[in-house]
Coordinates of C-alpha atoms in Angstrom, one line a residue:
M18 CA 120.3 101.3 70.4
P19 CA 121.5 101.8 74.0
E20 CA 119.5 100.1 76.8
G21 CA 116.8 102.3 78.0
G22 CA 116.1 104.2 74.8
P23 CA 117.9 106.3 72.2
A24 CA 120.9 108.5 73.2
V25 CA 120.0 112.2 73.5
S26 CA 122.5 115.1 73.8
K27 CA 123.1 116.1 77.4
R28 CA 122.6 119.7 76.3
L29 CA 119.0 119.1 75.3
A30 CA 118.2 116.4 77.9
S31 CA 119.0 119.0 80.6
I32 CA 116.3 121.3 79.3
G33 CA 112.9 120.8 80.9
R34 CA 109.5 120.7 79.1
S35 CA 108.0 124.0 78.3
A36 CA 105.3 125.0 80.8
I37 CA 103.7 127.1 78.1
H38 CA 103.3 124.3 75.7
E39 CA 102.3 121.9 78.4
M40 CA 99.4 124.2 79.3
T41 CA 98.4 124.2 75.7
R42 CA 98.4 120.4 75.6
L43 CA 96.3 120.2 78.7
S44 CA 93.9 122.8 77.5
K45 CA 93.1 120.7 74.4
Q46 CA 91.8 118.0 76.7
I47 CA 89.1 120.2 78.1
D48 CA 86.0 121.5 76.3
D49 CA 85.1 125.2 76.2
V50 CA 88.3 126.7 77.7
A51 CA 88.6 130.4 78.2
F52 CA 92.1 131.1 76.8
L53 CA 94.3 133.8 78.4
S54 CA 97.5 131.9 77.9
W55 CA 98.3 132.4 74.2
A56 CA 100.5 135.3 73.3
K57 CA 99.5 135.5 69.7
P58 CA 97.1 137.9 67.9
T59 CA 93.6 136.6 67.4
S60 CA 92.9 139.0 64.5
D61 CA 93.5 138.0 60.9
T62 CA 96.4 139.2 58.7
P63 CA 95.3 142.3 56.8
E64 CA 93.9 141.6 53.3
H65 CA 96.6 143.6 51.3
I66 CA 99.3 141.5 52.9
K67 CA 97.5 138.2 52.1
Q68 CA 96.9 139.5 48.5
A69 CA 100.6 140.2 48.0
A70 CA 101.4 136.6 49.0
I71 CA 98.8 135.3 46.6
D72 CA 100.1 137.5 43.8
A73 CA 103.7 136.3 44.4
I74 CA 102.6 132.7 44.2
R75 CA 100.6 133.1 41.1
E76 CA 103.3 135.1 39.4
G77 CA 106.0 132.4 40.2
R78 CA 108.0 134.7 42.5
A79 CA 107.7 132.5 45.6
G80 CA 108.9 129.0 44.6
G81 CA 112.6 129.4 45.0
Y82 CA 115.2 130.5 47.5
S83 CA 115.9 134.2 48.1
E84 CA 119.3 135.6 48.9
T85 CA 120.3 134.2 52.3
S86 CA 119.8 137.6 54.0
G87 CA 116.4 138.2 52.3
L88 CA 115.0 139.9 49.3
P89 CA 117.0 143.0 48.5
E90 CA 113.8 145.1 48.2
L91 CA 112.6 143.9 51.6
R92 CA 115.9 144.7 53.3
S93 CA 115.8 148.2 51.7
E94 CA 112.3 148.8 53.0
I95 CA 113.4 147.5 56.5
V96 CA 116.2 150.1 56.4
R97 CA 113.7 152.9 55.8
K98 CA 111.5 151.6 58.7
L99 CA 114.4 151.4 61.1
E100 CA 115.5 154.9 60.3
R101 CA 111.9 156.3 60.5
D102 CA 110.6 154.5 63.6
N103 CA 113.6 153.3 65.6
D104 CA 116.2 156.0 64.9
I105 CA 118.6 153.3 63.8
E106 CA 121.0 154.1 60.9
A107 CA 121.2 151.1 58.7
D108 CA 122.3 149.7 55.4
P109 CA 120.6 146.7 53.6
S110 CA 123.9 144.8 54.1
Q111 CA 123.3 145.0 57.8
I112 CA 119.9 143.3 57.7
V113 CA 119.1 139.6 57.9
V114 CA 115.5 138.5 57.2
T115 CA 114.8 135.4 59.4
V116 CA 112.2 132.7 60.1
G117 CA 110.2 134.6 62.6
A118 CA 111.3 136.1 65.9
V119 CA 112.8 132.9 67.3
E120 CA 115.3 132.1 64.6
R121 CA 116.7 135.7 64.5
L122 CA 117.3 135.6 68.2
S123 CA 118.8 132.1 68.0
A124 CA 121.2 133.1 65.3
A125 CA 122.1 136.2 67.3
V126 CA 122.9 134.2 70.4
M127 CA 124.9 131.6 68.5
A128 CA 127.0 134.5 67.0
A129 CA 127.5 136.2 70.4
I130 CA 128.5 133.4 72.8
D131 CA 130.7 130.3 73.1
P132 CA 129.9 127.2 75.1
G133 CA 130.1 128.1 78.8
D134 CA 129.7 131.8 78.3
E135 CA 127.1 133.6 80.4
V136 CA 124.1 135.6 79.1
L137 CA 122.4 138.0 81.5
L138 CA 118.6 138.2 81.2
P139 CA 116.2 140.3 83.2
D140 CA 114.0 138.0 85.4
P141 CA 111.1 137.4 84.6
T142 CA 111.9 137.1 80.9
Y143 CA 110.5 135.2 77.9
S144 CA 111.0 131.5 78.5
T145 CA 112.4 130.9 75.0
H146 CA 115.2 133.4 75.7
I147 CA 116.4 131.2 78.5
R148 CA 116.3 128.1 76.3
M149 CA 118.3 129.8 73.5
G150 CA 121.2 130.3 75.8
Q151 CA 121.0 126.7 76.9
V152 CA 120.8 125.3 73.3
A153 CA 123.9 127.4 72.5
S154 CA 125.7 125.6 75.4
G155 CA 125.8 128.9 77.3
K156 CA 124.7 129.7 80.8
P157 CA 121.6 131.9 81.2
V158 CA 122.0 134.1 84.3
L159 CA 118.6 135.5 85.5
V160 CA 118.8 138.9 87.2
P161 CA 115.7 139.9 89.1
T162 CA 113.9 143.1 88.1
V163 CA 112.2 145.4 90.6
E164 CA 108.7 144.2 90.7
R165 CA 107.4 146.9 93.1
E166 CA 108.4 149.4 90.5
G167 CA 106.6 147.7 87.6
F168 CA 109.4 145.2 86.9
R169 CA 112.0 147.9 86.3
L170 CA 115.5 146.9 85.3
D171 CA 117.9 146.8 88.3
R172 CA 121.1 148.3 87.0
D173 CA 123.0 147.6 90.2
A174 CA 122.0 143.9 90.2
M175 CA 122.9 143.7 86.5
R176 CA 126.3 145.2 87.1
E177 CA 126.9 142.8 90.0
A178 CA 125.9 139.8 87.9
V179 CA 128.8 140.4 85.4
T180 CA 131.6 137.9 85.7
P181 CA 134.7 137.1 83.5
R182 CA 132.5 134.6 81.6
T183 CA 129.7 137.1 80.8
R184 CA 129.5 137.8 77.1
A185 CA 126.0 139.2 76.4
I186 CA 122.8 140.7 77.7
L187 CA 119.5 139.7 76.2
Y188 CA 116.3 141.5 77.0
C189 CA 112.7 142.0 75.6
S190 CA 111.1 145.4 75.7
P191 CA 108.1 145.8 75.8
S192 CA 108.4 142.7 78.0
N193 CA 107.0 139.3 77.6
P194 CA 105.7 138.3 80.2
T195 CA 105.4 141.5 82.4
G196 CA 104.4 144.2 79.9
A197 CA 107.1 146.4 81.3
V198 CA 108.7 148.9 79.0
F199 CA 112.4 149.7 79.7
D200 CA 112.7 153.4 79.2
E201 CA 115.6 155.3 77.8
G202 CA 117.1 155.9 81.2
Q203 CA 117.1 152.3 82.1
L204 CA 118.6 151.2 78.7
R205 CA 121.3 153.9 78.9
G206 CA 122.3 152.4 82.2
L207 CA 122.3 149.0 80.6
A208 CA 124.5 150.3 77.8
D209 CA 127.0 151.6 80.3
I210 CA 127.3 148.1 81.7
A211 CA 127.8 146.7 78.3
L212 CA 130.5 149.3 77.4
E213 CA 132.3 148.9 80.7
N214 CA 132.5 145.1 80.3
D215 CA 132.8 144.7 76.5
L216 CA 129.4 142.9 76.2
M217 CA 127.1 142.3 73.3
V218 CA 123.4 143.4 73.7
I219 CA 120.7 141.4 72.0
T220 CA 117.2 142.9 71.9
D221 CA 113.8 141.4 71.3
E222 CA 111.5 144.3 70.2
A223 CA 108.6 142.3 69.0
Y224 CA 106.0 144.5 70.7
E225 CA 107.6 147.8 69.7
Y226 CA 104.4 149.5 68.5
F227 CA 102.2 148.4 71.5
T228 CA 102.9 150.9 74.2
Y229 CA 100.3 152.8 76.3
D230 CA 99.7 155.9 78.4
G231 CA 102.3 158.0 76.7
T232 CA 105.1 155.4 77.2
E233 CA 107.7 155.5 74.4
H234 CA 109.6 152.6 73.0
F235 CA 113.4 153.3 72.9
C236 CA 115.9 151.3 70.9
I237 CA 119.3 150.8 72.5
G238 CA 120.7 150.2 69.0
S239 CA 120.0 153.9 68.2
M240 CA 122.8 155.0 70.5
P241 CA 125.9 155.7 68.4
E242 CA 128.2 154.1 71.0
M243 CA 126.1 150.9 71.0
R244 CA 125.7 150.4 67.2
D245 CA 128.7 148.1 67.0
R246 CA 127.7 145.9 69.9
T247 CA 123.9 145.6 69.6
I248 CA 121.9 143.0 67.6
S249 CA 118.4 144.5 67.3
C250 CA 115.7 142.0 66.6
F251 CA 112.2 142.7 65.2
T252 CA 109.3 140.8 63.8
F253 CA 106.2 141.1 61.7
T254 CA 104.3 138.6 63.8
K255 CA 102.8 140.9 66.4
N256 CA 102.5 144.2 64.4
Y257 CA 100.7 142.7 61.4
A258 CA 99.0 139.6 62.9
M259 CA 101.4 137.3 61.0
T260 CA 102.2 134.6 63.5
G261 CA 102.0 131.7 61.1
W262 CA 103.9 133.5 58.4
R263 CA 107.2 133.1 60.3
I264 CA 109.0 136.2 59.3
G265 CA 111.3 138.5 61.2
Y266 CA 114.5 140.4 60.8
L267 CA 117.6 141.7 62.7
H268 CA 120.0 144.6 62.4
A269 CA 123.7 144.4 63.4
C270 CA 126.9 146.1 62.3
A271 CA 128.6 144.9 59.1
E272 CA 131.3 143.0 61.1
L273 CA 128.7 140.9 62.9
I274 CA 126.5 140.0 59.9
P275 CA 128.7 137.4 58.3
H276 CA 128.9 135.5 61.7
I277 CA 125.2 135.7 62.3
T278 CA 124.7 134.4 58.8
K279 CA 126.9 131.4 59.6
A280 CA 124.2 130.4 62.1
H281 CA 121.2 131.5 59.9
I282 CA 122.2 129.3 56.9
P283 CA 122.2 125.9 58.7
F284 CA 119.1 126.9 60.7
A285 CA 117.0 128.1 57.7
I286 CA 119.0 128.9 54.5
C287 CA 116.5 131.8 54.0
A288 CA 113.2 132.9 55.3
P289 CA 110.1 131.7 53.4
V290 CA 110.0 133.7 50.2
V291 CA 106.2 133.9 50.1
S292 CA 106.3 135.4 53.6
Q293 CA 109.0 137.9 52.5
H294 CA 106.7 139.2 49.8
A295 CA 103.9 139.5 52.4
A296 CA 106.3 141.4 54.7
L297 CA 107.2 143.8 51.9
A298 CA 103.5 144.6 51.5
A299 CA 103.1 145.0 55.2
L300 CA 105.8 147.7 55.3
R301 CA 104.8 149.4 52.1
G302 CA 101.0 149.3 52.6
P303 CA 98.7 151.1 55.0
Q304 CA 99.6 151.0 58.7
D305 CA 96.2 151.6 60.1
S306 CA 95.8 148.0 61.2
V307 CA 98.8 148.4 63.6
E308 CA 97.2 151.4 65.3
E309 CA 93.8 149.7 65.3
A310 CA 95.4 146.7 67.1
R311 CA 97.1 149.0 69.6
R312 CA 93.8 150.7 70.4
K313 CA 92.1 147.3 70.7
Y314 CA 94.8 146.0 73.1
L315 CA 94.6 149.2 75.2
S316 CA 90.9 148.7 75.7
A317 CA 91.4 145.0 76.5
R318 CA 94.2 145.8 78.9
D319 CA 91.9 148.3 80.8
L320 CA 89.1 145.7 80.9
M321 CA 91.5 143.1 82.3
C322 CA 92.7 145.5 85.0
R323 CA 89.1 146.3 86.0
R324 CA 88.4 142.6 86.3
L325 CA 91.6 141.9 88.3
D326 CA 90.5 144.8 90.6
G327 CA 87.4 142.7 91.3
L328 CA 89.7 139.8 92.5
G329 CA 91.9 141.9 94.7
E330 CA 92.1 139.2 97.4
V331 CA 93.4 136.7 94.8
F332 CA 95.8 138.8 92.6
E333 CA 97.8 141.9 92.7
Y334 CA 99.3 143.4 89.5
H335 CA 101.1 146.2 87.8
K336 CA 99.4 147.8 84.9
P337 CA 101.5 146.9 81.8
A338 CA 102.9 149.9 79.9
G339 CA 103.3 147.8 76.7
S340 CA 102.8 144.5 74.9
Y341 CA 99.5 142.6 75.3
L342 CA 100.5 140.7 78.4
M343 CA 100.4 141.1 82.1
F344 CA 101.9 139.2 85.0
P345 CA 99.8 139.3 88.2
R346 CA 101.1 137.9 91.5
I347 CA 99.0 135.2 93.0
L348 CA 97.9 135.9 96.5
A349 CA 95.5 133.0 96.9
D350 CA 96.4 129.8 98.7
G351 CA 98.6 127.6 96.6
G352 CA 100.0 130.5 94.5
D353 CA 103.5 129.7 95.5
D354 CA 103.3 126.8 93.1
S355 CA 102.2 128.5 89.9
V356 CA 102.2 125.2 87.8
S357 CA 99.8 123.5 90.2
F358 CA 97.7 126.7 90.6
C359 CA 97.3 127.1 86.8
T360 CA 96.7 123.4 86.3
N361 CA 93.9 123.4 88.8
L362 CA 92.5 126.7 87.4
L363 CA 92.3 125.0 84.0
R364 CA 90.8 121.8 85.2
E365 CA 88.3 123.2 87.7
A366 CA 87.4 126.6 86.3
R367 CA 88.2 126.0 82.6
V368 CA 90.5 129.0 82.4
S369 CA 93.9 128.7 80.7
A370 CA 96.8 130.9 82.1
T371 CA 100.5 130.4 81.9
P372 CA 102.5 129.5 85.1
G373 CA 104.8 132.3 86.0
V374 CA 107.7 130.0 86.8
A375 CA 108.1 129.3 83.1
F376 CA 109.6 132.8 82.8
G377 CA 112.4 132.5 85.4
P378 CA 112.7 132.1 89.2
S379 CA 111.2 135.5 89.9
G380 CA 108.1 134.4 88.0
E381 CA 107.1 131.9 90.6
S382 CA 103.9 132.9 92.4
H383 CA 102.7 134.7 89.3
M384 CA 100.8 133.8 86.1
R385 CA 100.9 135.3 82.7
L386 CA 97.6 136.6 81.2
S387 CA 97.2 137.6 77.6
F388 CA 94.8 140.4 76.5
C389 CA 95.2 140.1 72.8
V390 CA 92.0 138.0 72.8
P391 CA 88.5 139.3 72.2
E392 CA 87.1 141.1 75.2
E393 CA 84.3 138.6 75.4
M394 CA 87.0 136.0 76.2
I395 CA 88.4 138.1 79.0
D396 CA 84.9 138.5 80.6
K397 CA 84.3 134.8 80.2
A398 CA 87.5 133.9 81.9
F399 CA 87.0 136.3 84.8
D400 CA 83.4 135.4 85.3
R401 CA 84.6 131.8 85.8
M402 CA 87.4 132.9 88.1
E403 CA 85.0 135.0 90.2
E404 CA 82.8 132.0 90.6
Y405 CA 85.7 129.6 91.3
F406 CA 87.4 131.8 93.9
G407 CA 84.0 132.9 95.3
R408 CA 83.2 129.3 96.2
G409 CA 86.6 128.7 97.8
G410 CA 88.4 127.3 94.8
R411 CA 92.1 127.0 95.5
A412 CA 95.1 125.3 94.0

């Protein structure tokens, strides 16, 4: 063994620790924490989905591998969903069922770029998207969004960021962490840039059903001219409270699927078969749980906005149009160091939030708050913050 410890790849050694997981680790050291840092549903998976998994186990249908791309009947059901809800024309051969949201995106990035290639990402963006580019030996290029307009995509900045090494654009809409929803006009502008520069577009549409105030979710993959250069990624995690089931899927043109599969096989071979049966039940069964979750998140969003209004000297924010996350700017002293600010907030007020810098350079001086928690948790956290900042608490 080399002196000083085991040898580690430079590619991974260059990637810093996740601020999200570091806050989770610190939170476990403190009793009675009010958690606003976890971007995962707190409700349980609907009963009919759990029962489908139980039936598959008992009937001996879950113990072996499925086809690499997923159960044929699940892929056929996904095609119907894409055509119905996303206006995406698809064929089962264009679908790959994956191990959750992260593996589908990882396989997509691996298929789209070579070492040294650049991937453009709106900034702020989901921190794992940045790491995916790094793990693929690519170069993530963070392009600031327009915060004063609710973190709108900046088409001109995106176009200026393109270089001869740019190969792909990766975005999340509705956005993690900002809750922004990139509307049809913004995404058509992004499509123009992709077409002009022969770029792939990789989408993360995990929060597709959670939009508010009449905002509509638009899929860039529904544009006929973009269907051959878009990898559209979806998941069951958020829609059906299936975080731990690790099940997602992607759609791409027939020419891309074999190359995506080359990454998918060494990453996973196939998605968990028991989870595939559960996902099939999710698509075929009643959808009232999705709308119920959307209404719950809308109520929780409005509550969080009211509570933020009561701390107007500490935070300013844009009301999120989608997801179950918001990204207030920290006005209080010490807010320019979001890691220290959130660490002190955790230790001194027992409130867990995620430092904004985890989501890109433009995320500094912000923190991410999740409103997929019970409203009692939101009130508990803000009661504590009001007391903390009222007595002069600062980072």
